[in-house]
Structure formats: C-alpha cells, structure tokens
Amino acid sequence: MSSNTFARTLLFRLLNDRVVASNQLQRARHAAAAPPGRSSARGYYQSAKPWRGGPGAAAHVRLVDLRSDTVTKPGPAMRRAMAEAEVGDDVMGEDPTVNELQEIAADMFGMEAALFVPTGTMSNLIAVMVHCRERGDEMIVGDLSHLHIYEQGGSAQLAGVHATTVTNLPDGTFDLEQLESKIRHGYPDPHFPRSRLICVENTHNIQGGRVLPLTFLQEVRALADRYGLSVHMDGARVMNAAVAQGVSPHTILQHTHTVSVCLSKGLGAPVGTVLAGPQDFIARAVRCRKALGGGMRQAGILAAAGKLSLLDMVERMQEDHHNARSFAQALLDFDPLFAVDMAAVETNILRFRLKELTLSPSEFCARMGQVGEGEEAALGQAIQVLMYPHFGNSVRAVWHLGISPEDTRLAMQKMQFVASQYLKEKNRAR
C-alpha cells in the first residue's frame, strides 16, 4: 500500500470514528433532554423476562400481573359459552354467533353495522384502508398514538397511506388549530397527498389511559365535517372511557364515523376486536379483512366470548379504575420517590414517574418482580408484582379483571416494602 493510500485510509477511519462518536453523544443528549412523556425510547414491552423464582417458588409466591390488561384469561362462564357456541362459516356469513356479536356491537355503539376482526391492529388498518381509498392519501394522527407508534407503520407498508402527525397533549387530545393546519388543500395539486382521515385514540394508552372529553370529540368532528374528512377512533379501551364518564358508548361514538373496539383487554375475551361504522364502510371492510388474511371460518367459538364481554363485563370495569386509583394514592406516601398526577388517573392505566435519579424504572420494576431479602418475614408472604418501564422515566401498571382488590392491596404492600428498602439502602450509603 502506498503512503498516500495509507494516509487517506487512516484519515477516513479517524473521520468515521468522530462521526460515530458525535452521533452517540447527540443521541445521549437528546435522551437526557427529552421532556416527560416524550422519551426518545420507542420501547413498549421490555425484552427482559420477569423473575419467577426457583424450584417450588410458584407454591408460595403471590403473583400480581400489572403488565397489561391483555393478560386476562377467560373464566369458567366464558369458556363454557365458547364450548357451547353455535357456529358456521363466517366468510360465507353463516356463523350465527358471529352475526349476533356484530349486531349487539353495532347497536351498542350506535353504528349501522359491525365486523368481527382478529386483532385491534388489523381493525385499525382496515379502517385506514377503507377511509383512504387511494394510495398516497393521507391521515392525521397523534404523534403518541398507538396506531402511529406501535402498529409497525402498517398503513404505509400495506395500504400506501401517508401519515402526518399532530402533537398529543398530556390528556390525549391535540390542539385544534394545529390539527386544522395539517389539512391539505388544493387537491388534485400533484405536489401533495390528499387529506382523508383524522384518527383519535380513546382512552389514550401512552398518556396513561386518559379519557378524551366529549367536547373535544365534538369539535374534532365539526372540523372534519367542514373539510369533508372522516373521523376514526382507535377505541381499544373506549368501554373504559364510557364507564369513567358515566355515559353510553353511543354518546362517545356519535362524534366519529367509525370505531375499533378491543374485546381482549379490559373486557376479558381471549381474542378479537369489533370494527363498526356505516353499512357501506363495513361492506368494504369485509373485502379488506379477507385480503389481510382475517377471514376466519367457524369463528363463533371466539365470538361467543366477545358477546359475553359486551353484555356482562362492562360495568365491572369500575373496579379496575378504583383499584388503579387506590394504588396511585398509596404512591403519594413516598413522595421523595414517586410523582403521580392523581387527576390523570381516570381509568385502569396508571403511569407514574420516578423522582429519584439513582432508581431507574427498570430497576424499580425488577425489584417489584423479585422476592427481596426479608420480604416474607416483613409481609407474611412473598409477592411478585409485574410492571413495565415506560416513556419519560415512568412506569406503567394496568388493572384488569384478573386483579382483585386483595391483589391491589398486596401490590401496595410490595411497593411500600421496595420503597422502604431502597430508602434504607440509600441512607446507609451516605
């Protein structure tokens, strides 16, 4: 190798190393400067598995699983309904249990028709595909919405739909002037996509299960009508919103054109989502569902669980909301460690922030998920509480039908034990 070539190679490596180092520094600075709720991290579920104890641990460890309301399991009545369900070929429209579920949902939501779909992600994607009929159409979504962050960009990947974002506020809403500024004008100007759809999320997942005010939804719908746009609600937990506001789902959904409602979260079904809207919308949605591989056959076995969810599992959500608030209130007793906005604890999702810089969300969740030294002697039993680290130096815990008031009480005891042990360790280290 000539000396000139060697010099050029060495210079390239040095410059490349500086660029890499600079990029790493910028990322670190960005992460440190990120305000609460807008962490640069995009994680949802952590890869680390919770500690489950050694041999024989399951016999004496009480497990309280607050990772998500998706971990619920069907009880005896739901399993019996599934086993006894009358079924047929749903793709041919001949499954009576699926048809009955769809009729119940449409009536409950105040919509003309409904469609049973395997998942919420598929349901949202179908809604986008039907509302945005041409590749290159555009939807407007919140920058912290589930549809935008956690659904793998399926609207772009599979539907060819472009997304523009508005800033989600702490209560899950967004500024209406900013929303209006995002609407494209001048179609068919060849430079721009065509605005077709506004998406809202109720309750808002990342912002801690916040319930969208009815006045906000009314104003969004009025804006959409003014410009000829549609409004779709990712209503994965809209039944929680209805219970929290003390209104019927129809009262909320009258301000939207379509909605996607999960049956497999707080409602407790093992699988399934209902997409609802006008009759012609659902007719086109059936075609999209088939293209995405969601045309199930004897799906009545699953729909039977969904029927039970809608008819019997809605009112009990009040218990989940109460339990979440009770735990949040207990956190306030350890003010040096935790920050909780009680006004934001509206439904079954609790998001609280760690104030102590030396105790990270990951470490706190690890301590809650392990059986600490002296715990059984202090509490009378070993307790595991599973939670997830979340955005903005926070932790997310979610209540559901698998968590009783007694489970909540034990989770509070475990939190108090972990917090006390940490503060003792900190004092000894001084």
Short mmCIF file of C-alpha atoms in Angstrom, two decimals:
data_model
loop_
_atom_site.label_atom_id
_atom_site.label_comp_id
_atom_site.label_asym_id
_atom_site.label_seq_id
_atom_site.Cartn_x
_atom_site.Cartn_y
_atom_site.Cartn_z
CA MET A 1 0.00 0.00 0.00
CA SER A 2 1.39 3.41 -0.97
CA SER A 3 1.92 6.07 1.67
CA ASN A 4 -0.79 8.27 0.07
CA THR A 5 -3.32 5.43 0.10
CA PHE A 6 -2.44 4.58 3.70
CA ALA A 7 -2.83 8.22 4.74
CA ARG A 8 -6.23 8.51 3.03
CA THR A 9 -7.42 5.26 4.68
CA LEU A 10 -6.26 6.42 8.12
CA LEU A 11 -7.94 9.81 7.65
CA PHE A 12 -11.20 8.15 6.61
CA ARG A 13 -11.19 5.93 9.69
CA LEU A 14 -10.49 8.85 12.00
CA LEU A 15 -13.29 10.92 10.47
CA ASN A 16 -15.69 7.97 10.60
CA ASP A 17 -14.89 7.35 14.29
CA ARG A 18 -15.56 11.03 15.04
CA VAL A 19 -18.91 10.91 13.24
CA VAL A 20 -19.96 7.77 15.14
CA ALA A 21 -18.88 9.29 18.46
CA SER A 22 -20.68 12.53 17.67
CA ASN A 23 -23.88 10.68 16.78
CA GLN A 24 -23.73 8.71 20.02
CA LEU A 25 -23.25 11.90 22.02
CA GLN A 26 -26.16 13.58 20.26
CA ARG A 27 -28.42 10.62 20.99
CA ALA A 28 -27.40 10.66 24.64
CA ARG A 29 -28.05 14.40 24.91
CA HIS A 30 -31.42 14.02 23.18
CA ALA A 31 -32.46 11.23 25.56
CA ALA A 32 -31.40 13.27 28.59
CA ALA A 33 -33.24 16.35 27.38
CA ALA A 34 -36.45 14.57 26.43
CA PRO A 35 -39.37 16.01 28.44
CA PRO A 36 -41.68 13.70 30.41
CA GLY A 37 -43.93 11.73 28.08
CA ARG A 38 -41.69 12.27 25.06
CA SER A 39 -38.77 9.97 25.67
CA SER A 40 -36.60 9.16 22.68
CA ALA A 41 -37.07 5.49 23.55
CA ARG A 42 -39.66 3.71 21.46
CA GLY A 43 -39.97 0.56 23.56
CA TYR A 44 -43.29 -0.92 24.56
CA TYR A 45 -42.63 -4.34 26.00
CA GLN A 46 -39.22 -4.93 27.55
CA SER A 47 -37.31 -7.99 26.41
CA ALA A 48 -36.25 -8.99 29.95
CA LYS A 49 -38.36 -11.76 31.43
CA PRO A 50 -39.77 -11.27 34.94
CA TRP A 51 -38.24 -13.31 37.74
CA ARG A 52 -40.40 -16.28 38.62
CA GLY A 53 -38.44 -17.79 41.47
CA GLY A 54 -36.60 -21.05 41.82
CA PRO A 55 -37.94 -24.60 42.10
CA GLY A 56 -41.18 -24.67 44.06
CA ALA A 57 -41.48 -20.87 44.13
CA ALA A 58 -44.91 -20.86 42.48
CA ALA A 59 -46.39 -22.60 45.52
CA HIS A 60 -45.82 -19.71 47.90
CA VAL A 61 -45.27 -16.60 45.75
CA ARG A 62 -48.36 -14.45 45.11
CA LEU A 63 -48.21 -13.07 41.54
CA VAL A 64 -49.89 -9.75 40.68
CA ASP A 65 -49.55 -9.16 36.95
CA LEU A 66 -49.99 -5.46 36.10
CA ARG A 67 -48.10 -5.53 32.81
CA SER A 68 -51.23 -5.09 30.67
CA ASP A 69 -54.95 -5.80 30.53
CA THR A 70 -54.13 -8.13 27.64
CA VAL A 71 -53.01 -10.84 30.10
CA THR A 72 -56.58 -11.64 31.20
CA LYS A 73 -57.82 -15.22 30.86
CA PRO A 74 -61.38 -16.40 30.19
CA GLY A 75 -63.23 -17.63 33.27
CA PRO A 76 -65.48 -20.68 33.54
CA ALA A 77 -68.60 -18.93 32.20
CA MET A 78 -66.74 -17.61 29.16
CA ARG A 79 -65.11 -20.97 28.46
CA ARG A 80 -68.50 -22.65 28.70
CA ALA A 81 -70.01 -20.12 26.26
CA MET A 82 -67.18 -20.78 23.83
CA ALA A 83 -67.55 -24.55 24.10
CA GLU A 84 -71.30 -24.39 23.51
CA ALA A 85 -71.27 -21.77 20.73
CA GLU A 86 -73.27 -22.45 17.61
CA VAL A 87 -71.01 -21.97 14.62
CA GLY A 88 -70.96 -21.77 10.82
CA ASP A 89 -68.75 -20.46 8.05
CA ASP A 90 -68.25 -16.78 8.83
CA VAL A 91 -66.64 -15.96 5.48
CA MET A 92 -69.92 -17.06 3.94
CA GLY A 93 -71.78 -15.01 6.55
CA GLU A 94 -73.24 -18.16 8.10
CA ASP A 95 -71.84 -18.14 11.64
CA PRO A 96 -74.84 -17.25 13.84
CA THR A 97 -72.74 -16.39 16.89
CA VAL A 98 -70.51 -14.00 14.93
CA ASN A 99 -73.58 -12.40 13.35
CA GLU A 100 -75.17 -11.93 16.76
CA LEU A 101 -71.99 -10.38 18.20
CA GLN A 102 -71.83 -7.94 15.29
CA GLU A 103 -75.48 -6.95 15.78
CA ILE A 104 -75.01 -6.45 19.53
CA ALA A 105 -71.91 -4.31 18.94
CA ALA A 106 -73.48 -2.17 16.21
CA ASP A 107 -76.49 -1.46 18.42
CA MET A 108 -74.34 -0.71 21.49
CA PHE A 109 -72.05 1.64 19.55
CA GLY A 110 -74.86 3.39 17.66
CA MET A 111 -73.47 2.29 14.29
CA GLU A 112 -75.23 0.78 11.28
CA ALA A 113 -73.06 -2.34 11.12
CA ALA A 114 -70.06 -4.07 12.68
CA LEU A 115 -67.41 -6.62 11.74
CA PHE A 116 -65.60 -9.15 13.95
CA VAL A 117 -61.83 -8.94 13.32
CA PRO A 118 -58.96 -10.98 14.86
CA THR A 119 -56.95 -8.04 16.29
CA GLY A 120 -57.07 -4.34 17.02
CA THR A 121 -54.08 -3.66 14.78
CA MET A 122 -55.84 -5.32 11.85
CA SER A 123 -59.04 -3.46 12.65
CA ASN A 124 -57.30 -0.07 12.61
CA LEU A 125 -55.50 -0.95 9.39
CA ILE A 126 -58.77 -1.96 7.73
CA ALA A 127 -60.32 1.35 8.79
CA VAL A 128 -57.43 3.28 7.26
CA MET A 129 -57.63 1.24 4.04
CA VAL A 130 -61.36 1.87 3.65
CA HIS A 131 -61.30 5.57 4.53
CA CYS A 132 -58.19 6.27 2.43
CA ARG A 133 -59.13 4.60 -0.82
CA GLU A 134 -56.21 5.66 -2.98
CA ARG A 135 -52.52 5.02 -2.44
CA GLY A 136 -50.93 8.30 -1.41
CA ASP A 137 -53.93 9.52 0.60
CA GLU A 138 -53.09 10.98 3.99
CA MET A 139 -54.33 10.50 7.55
CA ILE A 140 -53.73 12.80 10.52
CA VAL A 141 -52.78 11.04 13.75
CA GLY A 142 -51.47 11.93 17.19
CA ASP A 143 -47.69 11.64 17.48
CA LEU A 144 -48.06 9.41 20.57
CA SER A 145 -50.94 7.33 19.25
CA HIS A 146 -50.84 3.55 19.27
CA LEU A 147 -51.73 3.49 15.59
CA HIS A 148 -48.72 5.65 14.74
CA ILE A 149 -46.10 4.13 17.07
CA TYR A 150 -46.96 0.52 17.81
CA GLU A 151 -48.61 -0.85 14.67
CA GLN A 152 -45.44 -1.16 12.59
CA GLY A 153 -46.45 1.53 10.12
CA GLY A 154 -48.87 -0.90 8.51
CA SER A 155 -50.85 1.94 6.93
CA ALA A 156 -47.74 2.84 4.90
CA GLN A 157 -46.43 -0.70 4.44
CA LEU A 158 -49.65 -2.30 3.30
CA ALA A 159 -52.11 0.45 2.40
CA GLY A 160 -49.80 3.08 0.88
CA VAL A 161 -51.28 5.74 3.17
CA HIS A 162 -49.14 8.63 4.36
CA ALA A 163 -49.40 9.83 7.98
CA THR A 164 -48.89 13.35 9.25
CA THR A 165 -48.86 13.93 12.99
CA VAL A 166 -50.23 16.42 15.48
CA THR A 167 -48.82 16.73 19.00
CA ASN A 168 -50.67 14.73 21.62
CA LEU A 169 -51.23 16.79 24.76
CA PRO A 170 -50.95 15.20 28.24
CA ASP A 171 -54.69 14.44 28.27
CA GLY A 172 -54.54 12.62 24.92
CA THR A 173 -56.15 15.44 22.93
CA PHE A 174 -54.43 17.76 20.47
CA ASP A 175 -54.61 21.44 19.60
CA LEU A 176 -57.40 22.03 17.09
CA GLU A 177 -55.58 24.88 15.36
CA GLN A 178 -52.59 22.62 14.81
CA LEU A 179 -54.94 19.91 13.56
CA GLU A 180 -56.54 22.29 11.08
CA SER A 181 -53.11 23.43 9.87
CA LYS A 182 -52.28 19.83 8.91
CA ILE A 183 -55.20 19.51 6.48
CA ARG A 184 -54.06 19.63 2.84
CA HIS A 185 -55.82 21.87 0.34
CA GLY A 186 -55.82 22.25 -3.42
CA TYR A 187 -56.38 18.62 -4.47
CA PRO A 188 -55.55 17.44 -7.16
CA ASP A 189 -52.37 19.54 -6.93
CA PRO A 190 -49.70 16.94 -7.86
CA HIS A 191 -47.31 18.00 -5.08
CA PHE A 192 -49.33 16.88 -2.06
CA PRO A 193 -51.20 13.88 -0.69
CA ARG A 194 -54.94 14.16 -0.16
CA SER A 195 -56.23 14.53 3.41
CA ARG A 196 -58.85 11.88 4.09
CA LEU A 197 -58.91 10.88 7.73
CA ILE A 198 -58.43 12.07 11.32
CA CYS A 199 -57.65 9.38 13.92
CA VAL A 200 -58.21 9.76 17.67
CA GLU A 201 -57.46 7.31 20.49
CA ASN A 202 -59.77 6.78 23.47
CA THR A 203 -58.64 6.00 26.10
CA HIS A 204 -55.14 7.20 25.29
CA ASN A 205 -52.64 4.46 26.03
CA ILE A 206 -49.26 6.23 26.28
CA GLN A 207 -50.70 9.16 28.18
CA GLY A 208 -51.93 6.85 30.92
CA GLY A 209 -55.45 5.80 29.98
CA ARG A 210 -56.72 9.35 29.58
CA VAL A 211 -60.35 9.83 28.55
CA LEU A 212 -60.99 12.21 25.66
CA PRO A 213 -63.50 14.92 26.63
CA LEU A 214 -66.79 14.81 24.73
CA THR A 215 -66.41 18.48 23.82
CA PHE A 216 -63.07 17.73 22.17
CA LEU A 217 -64.57 14.91 20.12
CA GLN A 218 -67.45 17.16 19.10
CA GLU A 219 -65.04 19.86 17.92
CA VAL A 220 -62.89 17.36 16.00
CA ARG A 221 -65.98 16.03 14.22
CA ALA A 222 -67.14 19.54 13.35
CA LEU A 223 -63.72 20.31 11.89
CA ALA A 224 -63.72 17.08 9.90
CA ASP A 225 -67.21 17.77 8.52
CA ARG A 226 -66.14 21.25 7.49
CA TYR A 227 -63.36 19.84 5.29
CA GLY A 228 -65.02 16.61 4.19
CA LEU A 229 -62.80 14.29 6.25
CA SER A 230 -63.69 11.15 8.20
CA VAL A 231 -63.00 10.51 11.90
CA HIS A 232 -61.89 7.07 13.08
CA MET A 233 -61.48 6.23 16.75
CA ASP A 234 -58.97 3.68 17.93
CA GLY A 235 -61.31 2.75 20.75
CA ALA A 236 -59.35 -0.22 22.05
CA ARG A 237 -60.42 0.86 25.56
CA VAL A 238 -63.41 3.04 24.73
CA MET A 239 -65.56 0.99 27.10
CA ASN A 240 -63.27 2.15 29.91
CA ALA A 241 -63.90 5.70 28.74
CA ALA A 242 -67.67 5.18 28.75
CA VAL A 243 -67.60 3.77 32.29
CA ALA A 244 -65.33 6.58 33.52
CA GLN A 245 -67.60 9.26 32.03
CA GLY A 246 -70.81 7.53 33.07
CA VAL A 247 -72.23 7.58 29.54
CA SER A 248 -73.18 5.02 26.90
CA PRO A 249 -70.62 4.14 24.21
CA HIS A 250 -73.03 5.67 21.69
CA THR A 251 -72.73 9.05 23.41
CA ILE A 252 -68.98 9.00 22.74
CA LEU A 253 -69.11 7.45 19.27
CA GLN A 254 -71.75 9.77 17.84
CA HIS A 255 -68.82 12.09 17.12
CA THR A 256 -66.94 9.55 14.99
CA HIS A 257 -67.64 7.85 11.69
CA THR A 258 -66.03 4.54 12.66
CA VAL A 259 -64.54 2.82 15.71
CA SER A 260 -62.36 -0.16 16.58
CA VAL A 261 -63.14 -1.73 19.98
CA CYS A 262 -60.96 -4.47 21.52
CA LEU A 263 -62.71 -7.33 23.28
CA SER A 264 -59.45 -8.81 24.57
CA LYS A 265 -58.36 -6.13 27.06
CA GLY A 266 -60.46 -4.96 29.97
CA LEU A 267 -63.46 -6.83 28.58
CA GLY A 268 -61.64 -10.10 29.12
CA ALA A 269 -62.18 -12.05 25.88
CA PRO A 270 -59.20 -14.16 24.77
CA VAL A 271 -59.09 -12.65 21.28
CA GLY A 272 -60.92 -10.32 18.94
CA THR A 273 -61.91 -6.78 18.04
CA VAL A 274 -65.05 -5.24 16.60
CA LEU A 275 -64.88 -2.64 13.81
CA ALA A 276 -68.09 -0.62 13.45
CA GLY A 277 -69.38 2.08 11.12
CA PRO A 278 -71.80 2.75 8.26
CA GLN A 279 -73.13 -0.18 6.25
CA ASP A 280 -71.17 0.67 3.08
CA PHE A 281 -67.99 1.09 5.14
CA ILE A 282 -68.38 -2.38 6.66
CA ALA A 283 -69.09 -3.89 3.24
CA ARG A 284 -65.72 -2.60 2.02
CA ALA A 285 -64.09 -3.60 5.32
CA VAL A 286 -65.09 -7.23 4.70
CA ARG A 287 -63.06 -7.19 1.48
CA CYS A 288 -60.02 -5.66 3.25
CA ARG A 289 -60.24 -8.18 6.08
CA LYS A 290 -60.16 -11.01 3.56
CA ALA A 291 -57.13 -9.54 1.75
CA LEU A 292 -55.26 -9.22 5.07
CA GLY A 293 -55.92 -12.86 5.94
CA GLY A 294 -58.51 -12.11 8.61
CA GLY A 295 -61.38 -14.08 7.13
CA MET A 296 -61.96 -16.74 9.79
CA ARG A 297 -64.30 -19.69 9.34
CA GLN A 298 -66.10 -21.14 12.42
CA ALA A 299 -65.22 -18.01 14.40
CA GLY A 300 -68.31 -18.28 16.61
CA ILE A 301 -66.18 -20.04 19.22
CA LEU A 302 -64.30 -16.76 19.66
CA ALA A 303 -67.31 -14.51 19.09
CA ALA A 304 -69.14 -16.21 21.96
CA ALA A 305 -66.51 -14.84 24.34
CA GLY A 306 -66.91 -11.41 22.77
CA LYS A 307 -70.67 -11.48 23.30
CA LEU A 308 -70.19 -12.24 26.98
CA SER A 309 -67.64 -9.42 27.21
CA LEU A 310 -70.01 -6.78 25.86
CA LEU A 311 -73.05 -7.98 27.77
CA ASP A 312 -71.55 -8.87 31.17
CA MET A 313 -68.09 -7.35 31.60
CA VAL A 314 -68.53 -3.60 31.10
CA GLU A 315 -69.86 -2.43 34.49
CA ARG A 316 -67.16 -4.31 36.41
CA MET A 317 -64.52 -2.01 34.85
CA GLN A 318 -65.35 0.43 37.65
CA GLU A 319 -63.48 -1.92 39.98
CA ASP A 320 -60.36 -1.72 37.81
CA HIS A 321 -60.49 2.07 37.84
CA HIS A 322 -60.94 2.13 41.62
CA ASN A 323 -58.03 -0.28 42.19
CA ALA A 324 -55.71 1.75 39.95
CA ARG A 325 -56.57 4.90 41.86
CA SER A 326 -56.03 3.19 45.22
CA PHE A 327 -52.53 2.14 44.19
CA ALA A 328 -51.80 5.64 42.87
CA GLN A 329 -52.88 7.14 46.18
CA ALA A 330 -50.50 4.80 48.02
CA LEU A 331 -47.60 6.04 45.90
CA LEU A 332 -48.13 9.55 47.28
CA ASP A 333 -46.97 8.33 50.71
CA PHE A 334 -43.49 8.01 49.20
CA ASP A 335 -43.28 11.48 47.70
CA PRO A 336 -39.44 11.51 47.60
CA LEU A 337 -39.53 8.57 45.18
CA PHE A 338 -42.70 8.85 43.07
CA ALA A 339 -44.59 11.55 41.22
CA VAL A 340 -48.25 10.90 40.44
CA ASP A 341 -50.80 13.21 38.86
CA MET A 342 -53.99 11.98 40.52
CA ALA A 343 -56.15 13.98 38.11
CA ALA A 344 -54.69 11.89 35.29
CA VAL A 345 -55.67 8.55 36.89
CA GLU A 346 -59.01 8.25 35.12
CA THR A 347 -59.28 4.60 34.12
CA ASN A 348 -57.37 1.33 34.53
CA ILE A 349 -53.94 2.53 33.37
CA LEU A 350 -51.60 4.16 35.88
CA ARG A 351 -48.45 5.93 34.76
CA PHE A 352 -46.19 7.28 37.49
CA ARG A 353 -42.75 8.86 37.36
CA LEU A 354 -39.66 8.09 39.43
CA LYS A 355 -38.19 11.23 41.00
CA GLU A 356 -35.06 9.58 42.41
CA LEU A 357 -32.41 9.64 39.65
CA THR A 358 -30.50 6.70 41.15
CA LEU A 359 -33.56 4.45 40.91
CA SER A 360 -34.42 3.81 37.26
CA PRO A 361 -37.81 2.48 36.09
CA SER A 362 -36.10 -0.75 35.01
CA GLU A 363 -34.54 -1.30 38.44
CA PHE A 364 -37.79 -0.47 40.23
CA CYS A 365 -39.71 -2.95 38.07
CA ALA A 366 -37.02 -5.56 38.66
CA ARG A 367 -37.30 -5.10 42.44
CA MET A 368 -41.09 -5.35 42.26
CA GLY A 369 -40.80 -8.56 40.26
CA GLN A 370 -38.38 -10.29 42.62
CA VAL A 371 -38.73 -11.60 46.15
CA GLY A 372 -36.43 -9.42 48.24
CA GLU A 373 -34.41 -10.41 51.27
CA GLY A 374 -36.54 -10.35 54.40
CA GLU A 375 -39.72 -9.83 52.42
CA GLU A 376 -41.59 -12.91 53.60
CA ALA A 377 -40.81 -12.11 57.22
CA ALA A 378 -41.91 -8.49 56.82
CA LEU A 379 -45.05 -9.06 54.73
CA GLY A 380 -46.03 -12.56 55.76
CA GLN A 381 -45.66 -13.87 52.21
CA ALA A 382 -43.65 -13.44 49.03
CA ILE A 383 -45.21 -11.17 46.41
CA GLN A 384 -44.26 -10.58 42.79
CA VAL A 385 -45.71 -7.52 41.05
CA LEU A 386 -45.07 -7.30 37.33
CA MET A 387 -44.99 -3.87 35.64
CA TYR A 388 -43.25 -2.30 32.66
CA PRO A 389 -40.85 0.66 32.41
CA HIS A 390 -42.43 3.23 30.12
CA PHE A 391 -41.89 6.60 28.48
CA GLY A 392 -40.37 9.63 30.19
CA ASN A 393 -38.69 7.91 33.18
CA SER A 394 -42.04 6.42 34.10
CA VAL A 395 -43.60 3.08 34.96
CA ARG A 396 -46.90 1.77 33.61
CA ALA A 397 -49.25 -0.50 35.55
CA VAL A 398 -52.60 -1.71 34.22
CA TRP A 399 -55.54 -3.14 36.19
CA HIS A 400 -57.92 -5.73 34.78
CA LEU A 401 -60.40 -8.43 35.77
CA GLY A 402 -57.57 -10.72 36.88
CA ILE A 403 -56.62 -8.26 39.64
CA SER A 404 -58.83 -8.21 42.72
CA PRO A 405 -58.92 -5.59 45.49
CA GLU A 406 -56.88 -8.06 47.56
CA ASP A 407 -54.27 -8.28 44.77
CA THR A 408 -54.15 -4.49 44.73
CA ARG A 409 -53.63 -4.38 48.49
CA LEU A 410 -50.74 -6.85 48.19
CA ALA A 411 -49.24 -4.83 45.33
CA MET A 412 -49.37 -1.75 47.55
CA GLN A 413 -47.62 -3.65 50.36
CA LYS A 414 -44.92 -4.79 47.95
CA MET A 415 -44.42 -1.25 46.64
CA GLN A 416 -44.12 0.07 50.21
CA PHE A 417 -41.60 -2.66 51.06
CA VAL A 418 -39.49 -1.98 47.95
CA ALA A 419 -39.58 1.79 48.51
CA SER A 420 -38.65 1.46 52.18
CA GLN A 421 -35.79 -0.94 51.44
CA TYR A 422 -34.42 1.38 48.76
CA LEU A 423 -34.53 4.41 51.07
CA LYS A 424 -32.74 2.42 53.81
CA GLU A 425 -30.03 1.41 51.33
CA LYS A 426 -29.64 5.00 50.24
CA ASN A 427 -29.30 6.25 53.80
CA ARG A 428 -26.70 3.60 54.64
CA ALA A 429 -24.67 4.59 51.59
CA ARG A 430 -24.40 8.22 52.76
#
